[in-house]
mmCIF file of N, CA and C in Angstrom:
data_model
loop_
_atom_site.group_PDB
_atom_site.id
_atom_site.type_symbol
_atom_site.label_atom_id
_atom_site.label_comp_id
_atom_site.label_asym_id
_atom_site.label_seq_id
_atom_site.Cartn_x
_atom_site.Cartn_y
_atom_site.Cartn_z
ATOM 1 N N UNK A 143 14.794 -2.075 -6.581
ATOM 2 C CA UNK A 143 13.632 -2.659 -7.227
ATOM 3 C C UNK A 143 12.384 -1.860 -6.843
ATOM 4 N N UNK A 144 11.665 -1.545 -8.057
ATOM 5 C CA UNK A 144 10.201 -0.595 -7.832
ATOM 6 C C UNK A 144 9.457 -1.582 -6.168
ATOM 7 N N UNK A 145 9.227 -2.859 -6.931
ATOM 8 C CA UNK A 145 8.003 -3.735 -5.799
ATOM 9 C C UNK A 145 8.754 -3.632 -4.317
ATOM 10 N N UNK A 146 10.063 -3.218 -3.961
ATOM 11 C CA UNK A 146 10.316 -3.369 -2.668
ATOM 12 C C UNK A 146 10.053 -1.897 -2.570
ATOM 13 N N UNK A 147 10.541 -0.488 -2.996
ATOM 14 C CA UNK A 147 9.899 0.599 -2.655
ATOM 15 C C UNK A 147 8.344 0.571 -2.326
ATOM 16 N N UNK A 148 7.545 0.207 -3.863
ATOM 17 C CA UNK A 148 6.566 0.453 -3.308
ATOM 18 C C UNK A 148 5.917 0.071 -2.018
ATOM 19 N N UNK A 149 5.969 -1.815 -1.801
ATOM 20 C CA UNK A 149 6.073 -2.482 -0.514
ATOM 21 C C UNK A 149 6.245 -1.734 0.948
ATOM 22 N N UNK A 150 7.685 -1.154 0.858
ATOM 23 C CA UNK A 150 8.197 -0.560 2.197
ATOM 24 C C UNK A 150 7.393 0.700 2.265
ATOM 25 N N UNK A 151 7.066 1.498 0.991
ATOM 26 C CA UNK A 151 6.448 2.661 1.647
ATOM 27 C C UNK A 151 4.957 2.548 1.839
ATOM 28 N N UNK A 152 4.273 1.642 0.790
ATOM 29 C CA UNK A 152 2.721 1.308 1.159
ATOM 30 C C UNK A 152 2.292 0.386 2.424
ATOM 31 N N UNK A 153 3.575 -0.128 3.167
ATOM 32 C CA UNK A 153 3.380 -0.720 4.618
ATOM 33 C C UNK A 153 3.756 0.439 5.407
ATOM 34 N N UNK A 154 4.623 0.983 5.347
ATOM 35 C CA UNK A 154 4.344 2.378 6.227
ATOM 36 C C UNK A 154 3.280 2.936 6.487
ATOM 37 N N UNK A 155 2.892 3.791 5.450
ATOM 38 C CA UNK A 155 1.525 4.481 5.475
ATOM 39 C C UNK A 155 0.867 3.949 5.844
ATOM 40 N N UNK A 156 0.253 2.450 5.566
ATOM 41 C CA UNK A 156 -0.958 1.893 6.418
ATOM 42 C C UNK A 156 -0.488 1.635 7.601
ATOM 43 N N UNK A 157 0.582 1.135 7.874
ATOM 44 C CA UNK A 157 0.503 0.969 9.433
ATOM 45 C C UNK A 157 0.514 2.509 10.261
ATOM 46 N N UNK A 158 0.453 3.908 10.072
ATOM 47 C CA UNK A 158 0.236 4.908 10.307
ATOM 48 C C UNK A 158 -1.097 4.967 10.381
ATOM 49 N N UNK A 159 -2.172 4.446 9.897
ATOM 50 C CA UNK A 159 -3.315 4.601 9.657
ATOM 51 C C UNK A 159 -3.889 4.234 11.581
ATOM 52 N N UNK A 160 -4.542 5.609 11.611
ATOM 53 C CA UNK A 160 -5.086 4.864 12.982
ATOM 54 C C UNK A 160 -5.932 4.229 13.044
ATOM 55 N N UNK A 161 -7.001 4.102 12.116
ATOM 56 C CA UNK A 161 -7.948 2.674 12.169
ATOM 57 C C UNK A 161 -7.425 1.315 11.869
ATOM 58 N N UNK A 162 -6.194 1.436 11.216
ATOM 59 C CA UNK A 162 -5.945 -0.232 10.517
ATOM 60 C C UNK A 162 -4.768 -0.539 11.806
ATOM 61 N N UNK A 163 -3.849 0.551 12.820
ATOM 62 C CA UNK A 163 -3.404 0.481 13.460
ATOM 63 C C UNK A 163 -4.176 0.132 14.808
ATOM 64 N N UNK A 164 -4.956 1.114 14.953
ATOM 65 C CA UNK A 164 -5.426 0.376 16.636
ATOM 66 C C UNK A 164 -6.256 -1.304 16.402
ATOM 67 N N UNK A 165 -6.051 -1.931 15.449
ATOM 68 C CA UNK A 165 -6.838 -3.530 15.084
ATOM 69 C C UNK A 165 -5.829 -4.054 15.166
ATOM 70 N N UNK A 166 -5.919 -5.583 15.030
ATOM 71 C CA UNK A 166 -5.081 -6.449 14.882
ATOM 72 C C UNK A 166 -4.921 -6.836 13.618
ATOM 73 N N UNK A 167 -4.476 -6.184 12.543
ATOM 74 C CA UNK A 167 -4.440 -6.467 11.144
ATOM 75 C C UNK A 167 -2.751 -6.421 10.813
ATOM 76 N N UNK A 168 -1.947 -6.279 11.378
ATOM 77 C CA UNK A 168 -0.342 -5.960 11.094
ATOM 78 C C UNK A 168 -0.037 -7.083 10.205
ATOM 79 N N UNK A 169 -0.428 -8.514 10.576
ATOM 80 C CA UNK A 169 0.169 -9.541 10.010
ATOM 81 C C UNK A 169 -0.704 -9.231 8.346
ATOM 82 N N UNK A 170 -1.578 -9.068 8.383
ATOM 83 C CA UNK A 170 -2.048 -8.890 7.122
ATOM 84 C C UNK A 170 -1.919 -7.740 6.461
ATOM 85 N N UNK A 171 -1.575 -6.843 7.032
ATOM 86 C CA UNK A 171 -0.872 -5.700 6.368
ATOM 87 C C UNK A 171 0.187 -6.398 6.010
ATOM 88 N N UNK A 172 1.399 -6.960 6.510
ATOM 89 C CA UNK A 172 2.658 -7.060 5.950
ATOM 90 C C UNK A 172 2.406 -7.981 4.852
ATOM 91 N N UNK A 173 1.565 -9.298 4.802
ATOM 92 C CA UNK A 173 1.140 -10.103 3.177
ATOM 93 C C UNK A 173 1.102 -9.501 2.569
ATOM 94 N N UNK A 174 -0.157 -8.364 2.690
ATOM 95 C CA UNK A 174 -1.075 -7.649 1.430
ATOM 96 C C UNK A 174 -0.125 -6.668 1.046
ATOM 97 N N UNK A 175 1.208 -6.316 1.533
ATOM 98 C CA UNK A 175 1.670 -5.322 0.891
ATOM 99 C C UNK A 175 3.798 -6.144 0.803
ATOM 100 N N UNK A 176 3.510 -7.227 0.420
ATOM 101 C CA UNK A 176 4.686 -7.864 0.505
ATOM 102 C C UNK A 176 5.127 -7.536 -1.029
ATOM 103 N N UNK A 177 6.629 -7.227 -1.269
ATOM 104 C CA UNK A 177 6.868 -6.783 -2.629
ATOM 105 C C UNK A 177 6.399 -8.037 -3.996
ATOM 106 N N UNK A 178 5.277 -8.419 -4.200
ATOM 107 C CA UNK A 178 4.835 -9.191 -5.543
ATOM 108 C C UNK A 178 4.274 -8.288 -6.376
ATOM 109 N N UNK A 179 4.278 -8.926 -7.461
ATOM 110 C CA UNK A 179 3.639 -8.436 -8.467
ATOM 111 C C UNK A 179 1.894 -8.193 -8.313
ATOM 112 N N UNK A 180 1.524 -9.324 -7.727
ATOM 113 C CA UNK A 180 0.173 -9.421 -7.407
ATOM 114 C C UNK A 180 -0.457 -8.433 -6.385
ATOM 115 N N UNK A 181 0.463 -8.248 -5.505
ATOM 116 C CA UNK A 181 -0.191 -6.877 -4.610
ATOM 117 C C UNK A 181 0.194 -5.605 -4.879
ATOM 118 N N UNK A 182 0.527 -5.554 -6.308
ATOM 119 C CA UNK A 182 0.282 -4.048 -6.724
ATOM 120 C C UNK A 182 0.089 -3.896 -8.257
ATOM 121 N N UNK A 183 -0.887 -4.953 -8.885
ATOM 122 C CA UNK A 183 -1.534 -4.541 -9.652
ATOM 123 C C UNK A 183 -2.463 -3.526 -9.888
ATOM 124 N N UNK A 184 -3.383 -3.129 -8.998
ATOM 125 C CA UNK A 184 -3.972 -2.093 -8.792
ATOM 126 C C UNK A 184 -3.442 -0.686 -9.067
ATOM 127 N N UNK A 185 -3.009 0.312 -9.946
ATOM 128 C CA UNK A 185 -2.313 1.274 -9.670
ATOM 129 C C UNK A 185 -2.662 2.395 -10.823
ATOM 130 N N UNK A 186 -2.551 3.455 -10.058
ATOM 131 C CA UNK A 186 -2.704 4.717 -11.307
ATOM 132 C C UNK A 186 -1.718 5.931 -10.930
ATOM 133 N N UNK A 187 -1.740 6.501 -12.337
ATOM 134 C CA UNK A 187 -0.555 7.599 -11.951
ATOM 135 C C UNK A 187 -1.373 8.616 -11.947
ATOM 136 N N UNK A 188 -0.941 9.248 -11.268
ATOM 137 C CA UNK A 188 -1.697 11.065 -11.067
ATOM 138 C C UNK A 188 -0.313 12.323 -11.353
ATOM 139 N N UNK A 189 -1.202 13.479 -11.486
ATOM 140 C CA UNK A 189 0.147 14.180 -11.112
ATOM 141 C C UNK A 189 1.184 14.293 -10.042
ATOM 142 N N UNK A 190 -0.108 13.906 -9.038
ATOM 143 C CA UNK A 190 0.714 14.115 -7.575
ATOM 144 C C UNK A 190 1.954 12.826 -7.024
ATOM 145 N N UNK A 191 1.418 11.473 -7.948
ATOM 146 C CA UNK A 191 2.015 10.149 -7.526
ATOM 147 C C UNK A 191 1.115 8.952 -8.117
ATOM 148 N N UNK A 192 1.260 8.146 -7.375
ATOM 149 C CA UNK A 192 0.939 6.931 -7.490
ATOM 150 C C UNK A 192 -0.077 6.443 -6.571
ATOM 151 N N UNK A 193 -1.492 5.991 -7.102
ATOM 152 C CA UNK A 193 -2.020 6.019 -6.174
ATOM 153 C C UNK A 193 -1.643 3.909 -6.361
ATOM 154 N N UNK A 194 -2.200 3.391 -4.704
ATOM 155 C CA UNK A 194 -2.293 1.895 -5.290
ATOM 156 C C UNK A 194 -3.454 1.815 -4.336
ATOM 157 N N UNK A 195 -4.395 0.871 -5.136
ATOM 158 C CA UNK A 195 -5.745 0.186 -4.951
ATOM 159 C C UNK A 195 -5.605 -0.919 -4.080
ATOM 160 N N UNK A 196 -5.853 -1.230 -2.884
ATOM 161 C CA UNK A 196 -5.935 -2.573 -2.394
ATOM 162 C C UNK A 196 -7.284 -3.412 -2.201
ATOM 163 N N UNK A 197 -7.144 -4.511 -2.304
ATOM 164 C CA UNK A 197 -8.810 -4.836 -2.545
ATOM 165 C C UNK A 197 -9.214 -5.187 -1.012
ATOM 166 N N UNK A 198 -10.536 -5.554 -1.006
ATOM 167 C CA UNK A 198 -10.331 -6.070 0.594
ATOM 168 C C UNK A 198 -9.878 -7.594 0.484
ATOM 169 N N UNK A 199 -9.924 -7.453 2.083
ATOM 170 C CA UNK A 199 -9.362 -8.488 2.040
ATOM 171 C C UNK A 199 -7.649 -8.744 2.514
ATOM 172 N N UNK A 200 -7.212 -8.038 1.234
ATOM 173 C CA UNK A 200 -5.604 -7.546 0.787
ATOM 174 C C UNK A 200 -4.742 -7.539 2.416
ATOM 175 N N UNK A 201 -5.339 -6.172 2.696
ATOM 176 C CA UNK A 201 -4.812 -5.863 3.921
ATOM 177 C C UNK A 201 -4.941 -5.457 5.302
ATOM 178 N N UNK A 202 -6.464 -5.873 5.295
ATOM 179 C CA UNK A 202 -7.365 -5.933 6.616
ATOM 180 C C UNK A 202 -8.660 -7.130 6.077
ATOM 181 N N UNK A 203 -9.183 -7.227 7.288
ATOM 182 C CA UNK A 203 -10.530 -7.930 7.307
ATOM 183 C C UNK A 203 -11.731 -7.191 6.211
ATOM 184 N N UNK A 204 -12.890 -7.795 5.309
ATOM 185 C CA UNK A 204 -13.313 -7.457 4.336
ATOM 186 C C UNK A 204 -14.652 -5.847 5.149
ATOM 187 N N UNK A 205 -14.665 -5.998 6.522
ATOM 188 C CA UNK A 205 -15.539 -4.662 7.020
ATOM 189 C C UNK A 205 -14.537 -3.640 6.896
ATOM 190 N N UNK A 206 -13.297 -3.749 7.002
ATOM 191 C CA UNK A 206 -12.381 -2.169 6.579
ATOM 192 C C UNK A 206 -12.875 -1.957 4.983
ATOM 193 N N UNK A 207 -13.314 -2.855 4.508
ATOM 194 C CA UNK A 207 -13.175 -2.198 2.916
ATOM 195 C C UNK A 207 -12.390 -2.035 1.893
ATOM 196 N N UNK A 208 -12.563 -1.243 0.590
ATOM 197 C CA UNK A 208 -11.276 -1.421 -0.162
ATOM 198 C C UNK A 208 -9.964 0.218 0.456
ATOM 199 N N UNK A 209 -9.383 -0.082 0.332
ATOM 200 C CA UNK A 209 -8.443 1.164 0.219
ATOM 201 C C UNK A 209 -7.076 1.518 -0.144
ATOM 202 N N UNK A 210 -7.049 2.421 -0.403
ATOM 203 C CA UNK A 210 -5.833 3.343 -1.227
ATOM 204 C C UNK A 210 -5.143 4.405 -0.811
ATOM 205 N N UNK A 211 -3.936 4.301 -1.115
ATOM 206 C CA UNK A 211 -2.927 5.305 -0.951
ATOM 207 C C UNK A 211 -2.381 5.952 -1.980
ATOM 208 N N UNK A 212 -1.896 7.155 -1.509
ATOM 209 C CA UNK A 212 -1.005 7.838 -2.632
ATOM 210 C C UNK A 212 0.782 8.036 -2.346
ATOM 211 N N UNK A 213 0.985 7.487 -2.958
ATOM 212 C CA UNK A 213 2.400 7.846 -2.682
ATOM 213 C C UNK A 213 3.018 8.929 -3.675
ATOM 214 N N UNK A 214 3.766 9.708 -3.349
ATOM 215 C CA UNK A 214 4.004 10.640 -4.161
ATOM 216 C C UNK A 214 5.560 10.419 -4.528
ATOM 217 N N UNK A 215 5.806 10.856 -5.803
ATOM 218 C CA UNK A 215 6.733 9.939 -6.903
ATOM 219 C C UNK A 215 8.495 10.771 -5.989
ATOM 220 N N UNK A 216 8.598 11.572 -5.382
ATOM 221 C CA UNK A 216 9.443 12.238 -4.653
ATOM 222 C C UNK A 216 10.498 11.042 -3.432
ATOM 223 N N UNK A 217 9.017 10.275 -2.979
ATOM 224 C CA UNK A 217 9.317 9.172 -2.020
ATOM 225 C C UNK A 217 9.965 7.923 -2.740
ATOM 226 N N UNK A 218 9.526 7.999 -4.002
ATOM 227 C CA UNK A 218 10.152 6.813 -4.719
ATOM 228 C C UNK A 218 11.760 7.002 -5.181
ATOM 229 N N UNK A 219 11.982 7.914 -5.680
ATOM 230 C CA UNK A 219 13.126 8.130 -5.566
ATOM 231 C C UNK A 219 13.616 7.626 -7.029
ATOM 232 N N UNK A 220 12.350 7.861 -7.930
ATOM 233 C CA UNK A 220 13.182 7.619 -9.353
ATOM 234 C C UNK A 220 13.945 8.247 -9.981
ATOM 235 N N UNK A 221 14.960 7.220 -11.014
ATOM 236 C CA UNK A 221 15.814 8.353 -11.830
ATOM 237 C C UNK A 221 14.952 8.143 -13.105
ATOM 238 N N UNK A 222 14.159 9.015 -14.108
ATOM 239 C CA UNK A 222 13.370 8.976 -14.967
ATOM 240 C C UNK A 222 14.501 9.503 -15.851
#
């Protein structure tokens, strides 16, 4: 299923993040990036991948801000 890829790899990357990592935001990282429909509405395709939009809130406290990742379509592992 796309929403559990995207999920597992957009909780990776942020928890790599050393600002959202050295906080206490994990538990809200794992909500804001739980496989729904609703936490990955945000999304655009590029050449490079997929970027996804998180709002604040989403997946830290509203002073981190909004932010985004790119995942690149290699990691997803589609058969197109």
């Amino acid at each position: 299923n796309i929403l559990i890829k995207l999920s597992n790899i957009s909780r990776e990357e942020l928890l790599r993040n050393k600002v959202l990592s050295n906080s206490d935001v994990k538990e809200i990282i794992m909500d804001g990036t739980s496989p729904k429909t609703d936490n990955f509405k945000r999304l655009a395709l590029t050449d490079e991948g997929i970027i996804i939009f998180f709002g604040r809130y989403q997946i830290a406290p509203y002073y981190f801000g909004d932010y985004n990742i790119l995942i690149p379509y290699s990691k997803l592992n589609l058969n197109i």
